[in-house]
mmCIF file of C-alpha atoms and ligand atoms in Angstrom:
data_model
loop_
_atom_site.group_PDB
_atom_site.id
_atom_site.type_symbol
_atom_site.label_atom_id
_atom_site.label_comp_id
_atom_site.label_asym_id
_atom_site.label_seq_id
_atom_site.Cartn_x
_atom_site.Cartn_y
_atom_site.Cartn_z
ATOM 1 C CA UNK A 1 -0.143 -0.115 0.143
ATOM 2 C CA UNK A 2 1.323 3.444 -1.096
ATOM 3 C CA UNK A 3 0.477 5.244 1.977
ATOM 4 C CA UNK A 4 2.911 6.989 4.364
ATOM 5 C CA UNK A 5 1.785 5.338 7.511
ATOM 6 C CA UNK A 6 1.698 1.926 5.963
ATOM 7 C CA UNK A 7 5.170 2.470 5.336
ATOM 8 C CA UNK A 8 6.187 3.645 9.130
ATOM 9 C CA UNK A 9 4.160 0.610 10.453
ATOM 10 C CA UNK A 10 6.525 -1.677 7.995
ATOM 11 C CA UNK A 11 9.387 0.363 9.121
ATOM 12 C CA UNK A 12 9.869 1.431 5.202
ATOM 13 C CA UNK A 13 9.960 5.147 6.291
ATOM 14 C CA UNK A 14 11.781 6.457 9.549
ATOM 15 C CA UNK A 15 9.837 7.503 12.720
ATOM 16 C CA UNK A 16 10.175 7.582 16.232
ATOM 17 C CA UNK A 17 8.306 4.399 17.639
ATOM 18 C CA UNK A 18 7.239 4.313 21.211
ATOM 19 C CA UNK A 19 5.442 1.360 21.002
ATOM 20 C CA UNK A 20 4.012 -1.569 18.598
ATOM 21 C CA UNK A 21 2.843 -4.800 18.406
ATOM 22 C CA UNK A 22 1.064 -7.288 16.020
ATOM 23 C CA UNK A 23 -1.880 -4.808 15.452
ATOM 24 C CA UNK A 24 -0.819 -1.217 16.241
ATOM 25 C CA UNK A 25 2.134 1.306 16.113
ATOM 26 C CA UNK A 26 2.697 4.380 18.207
ATOM 27 C CA UNK A 27 5.072 7.084 16.835
ATOM 28 C CA UNK A 28 6.129 10.467 17.625
ATOM 29 C CA UNK A 29 4.211 12.952 15.431
ATOM 30 C CA UNK A 30 6.793 14.789 12.930
ATOM 31 C CA UNK A 31 5.357 18.521 13.473
ATOM 32 C CA UNK A 32 4.253 18.127 17.048
ATOM 33 C CA UNK A 33 1.470 20.347 18.551
ATOM 34 C CA UNK A 34 2.161 19.823 22.234
ATOM 35 C CA UNK A 35 4.930 18.609 24.267
ATOM 36 C CA UNK A 36 3.729 14.832 23.858
ATOM 37 C CA UNK A 37 2.212 14.552 20.324
ATOM 38 C CA UNK A 38 1.750 10.715 19.520
ATOM 39 C CA UNK A 39 -0.048 9.084 16.754
ATOM 40 C CA UNK A 40 -1.524 5.502 17.349
ATOM 41 C CA UNK A 41 -2.441 3.592 14.055
ATOM 42 C CA UNK A 42 -3.464 0.197 13.230
ATOM 43 C CA UNK A 43 -1.518 -1.974 11.034
ATOM 44 C CA UNK A 44 -4.592 -2.534 8.687
ATOM 45 C CA UNK A 45 -4.992 0.336 6.365
ATOM 46 C CA UNK A 46 -8.315 2.035 7.345
ATOM 47 C CA UNK A 47 -8.686 5.338 5.647
ATOM 48 C CA UNK A 48 -10.937 7.230 7.982
ATOM 49 C CA UNK A 49 -13.344 6.675 10.961
ATOM 50 C CA UNK A 50 -16.338 6.730 8.174
ATOM 51 C CA UNK A 51 -14.662 3.749 6.526
ATOM 52 C CA UNK A 52 -14.903 1.360 9.755
ATOM 53 C CA UNK A 53 -16.733 -1.605 9.640
ATOM 54 C CA UNK A 54 -18.241 -3.591 12.266
ATOM 55 C CA UNK A 55 -15.498 -6.191 12.801
ATOM 56 C CA UNK A 56 -12.985 -3.270 13.480
ATOM 57 C CA UNK A 57 -14.419 -2.448 16.504
ATOM 58 C CA UNK A 58 -11.902 -4.555 18.740
ATOM 59 C CA UNK A 59 -9.150 -3.059 16.954
ATOM 60 C CA UNK A 60 -10.304 0.617 17.145
ATOM 61 C CA UNK A 61 -10.872 -0.023 20.938
ATOM 62 C CA UNK A 62 -7.136 -1.283 21.265
ATOM 63 C CA UNK A 63 -6.188 1.936 19.597
ATOM 64 C CA UNK A 64 -7.616 3.765 22.095
ATOM 65 C CA UNK A 65 -6.401 1.390 24.805
ATOM 66 C CA UNK A 66 -2.641 2.134 23.363
ATOM 67 C CA UNK A 67 -3.412 5.663 23.436
ATOM 68 C CA UNK A 68 -4.293 5.400 27.304
ATOM 69 C CA UNK A 69 -0.920 3.152 27.664
ATOM 70 C CA UNK A 70 1.358 5.586 25.624
ATOM 71 C CA UNK A 71 -0.145 8.486 28.084
ATOM 72 C CA UNK A 72 1.095 6.533 31.043
ATOM 73 C CA UNK A 73 4.422 5.523 29.585
ATOM 74 C CA UNK A 74 5.314 9.172 28.458
ATOM 75 C CA UNK A 75 3.739 10.446 32.117
ATOM 76 C CA UNK A 76 0.888 12.552 31.253
ATOM 77 C CA UNK A 77 -1.731 10.202 32.177
ATOM 78 C CA UNK A 78 -2.419 11.904 35.669
ATOM 79 C CA UNK A 79 -2.545 15.548 34.456
ATOM 80 C CA UNK A 80 -4.631 14.889 31.518
ATOM 81 C CA UNK A 81 -4.378 14.414 27.926
ATOM 82 C CA UNK A 82 -6.636 14.630 24.733
ATOM 83 C CA UNK A 83 -7.344 11.834 22.298
ATOM 84 C CA UNK A 84 -8.452 12.923 18.817
ATOM 85 C CA UNK A 85 -9.683 11.234 15.601
ATOM 86 C CA UNK A 86 -9.666 13.762 12.715
ATOM 87 C CA UNK A 87 -12.142 12.632 9.951
ATOM 88 C CA UNK A 88 -12.253 13.815 6.387
ATOM 89 C CA UNK A 89 -11.734 17.226 5.098
ATOM 90 C CA UNK A 90 -13.993 19.269 7.393
ATOM 91 C CA UNK A 91 -12.665 17.208 10.373
ATOM 92 C CA UNK A 92 -9.189 18.335 9.352
ATOM 93 C CA UNK A 93 -7.914 15.064 8.056
ATOM 94 C CA UNK A 94 -4.755 15.005 6.240
ATOM 95 C CA UNK A 95 -3.305 11.634 6.013
ATOM 96 C CA UNK A 96 -6.043 8.825 4.907
ATOM 97 C CA UNK A 97 -4.727 6.175 7.423
ATOM 98 C CA UNK A 98 -6.648 6.577 10.455
ATOM 99 C CA UNK A 99 -4.926 7.534 13.447
ATOM 100 C CA UNK A 100 -5.157 8.514 16.969
ATOM 101 C CA UNK A 101 -3.671 11.789 17.952
ATOM 102 C CA UNK A 102 -2.237 11.699 21.830
ATOM 103 C CA UNK A 103 -1.711 15.174 22.852
ATOM 104 C CA UNK A 104 -0.229 16.076 26.273
ATOM 105 C CA UNK A 105 2.037 17.999 28.426
ATOM 106 C CA UNK A 106 0.225 21.507 28.324
ATOM 107 C CA UNK A 107 -3.539 22.586 28.757
ATOM 108 C CA UNK A 108 -5.664 22.070 25.723
ATOM 109 C CA UNK A 109 -8.174 24.720 24.718
ATOM 110 C CA UNK A 110 -12.084 24.123 24.044
ATOM 111 C CA UNK A 111 -13.395 24.392 21.287
ATOM 112 C CA UNK A 112 -11.173 23.295 18.765
ATOM 113 C CA UNK A 113 -10.387 25.320 15.691
HETATM 114 P P1 5GP B 1 -4.132 14.603 10.331
HETATM 115 O O1 5GP B 1 -4.322 15.956 10.194
HETATM 116 O O2 5GP B 1 -4.502 13.634 9.359
HETATM 117 O O3 5GP B 1 -5.319 14.364 11.417
HETATM 118 O O4 5GP B 1 -2.872 14.153 11.027
HETATM 119 C C1 5GP B 1 -2.037 13.920 10.381
HETATM 120 C C2 5GP B 1 -0.318 14.113 11.223
HETATM 121 O O5 5GP B 1 0.608 13.172 10.581
HETATM 122 C C3 5GP B 1 -0.009 15.562 11.447
HETATM 123 O O6 5GP B 1 -0.277 15.988 12.704
HETATM 124 C C4 5GP B 1 1.152 15.314 10.636
HETATM 125 O O7 5GP B 1 2.307 16.183 11.503
HETATM 126 C C5 5GP B 1 1.696 14.015 10.723
HETATM 127 N N1 5GP B 1 2.574 13.503 9.659
HETATM 128 C C6 5GP B 1 2.475 13.957 8.559
HETATM 129 N N2 5GP B 1 3.478 13.127 7.893
HETATM 130 C C7 5GP B 1 4.262 12.594 8.879
HETATM 131 C C8 5GP B 1 5.477 11.537 8.741
HETATM 132 O O8 5GP B 1 5.852 11.022 7.720
HETATM 133 N N3 5GP B 1 5.832 11.089 10.161
HETATM 134 C C9 5GP B 1 5.449 11.574 11.216
HETATM 135 N N4 5GP B 1 5.919 10.890 12.295
HETATM 136 N N5 5GP B 1 4.232 12.074 11.159
HETATM 137 C C10 5GP B 1 3.917 12.634 9.846
HETATM 138 ZN ZN1 ZN B 2 -2.346 2.813 5.374
#
């Protein structure tokens, strides 16, 4: 698959990987928006949340759980953090391989832009 996040998952493109297993990969965002900014992806190429099928539910639950584990590992769990899935053009999605943003290390504003 000619997709930058598939290539990161296959280690064909460099990234600072903070966690990986058979199902998911977590790596530092190349353009961090907070002191901690990690992306958690499934190895399976799902373009958007809008493309999820029923059988993806367990995998996507694991993505969120991995986000929590990453937050613990990187010491932002107790202060708080933000988990974000951007979806599609109006959702601000730029890379069409589903990914969870894990943002922390500073207070977050609301509403998002
Ligand atoms: P989106 O806008 O699709 O929700 O988020 C895409 C994220 O991927 C952005 O935060 C962007 O900085 C990050 N990103 C784009 N290309 C690369 C890359 O090649 N490597 C890494 N580590 N992050 C990337
Ligand atoms: Zn992909």
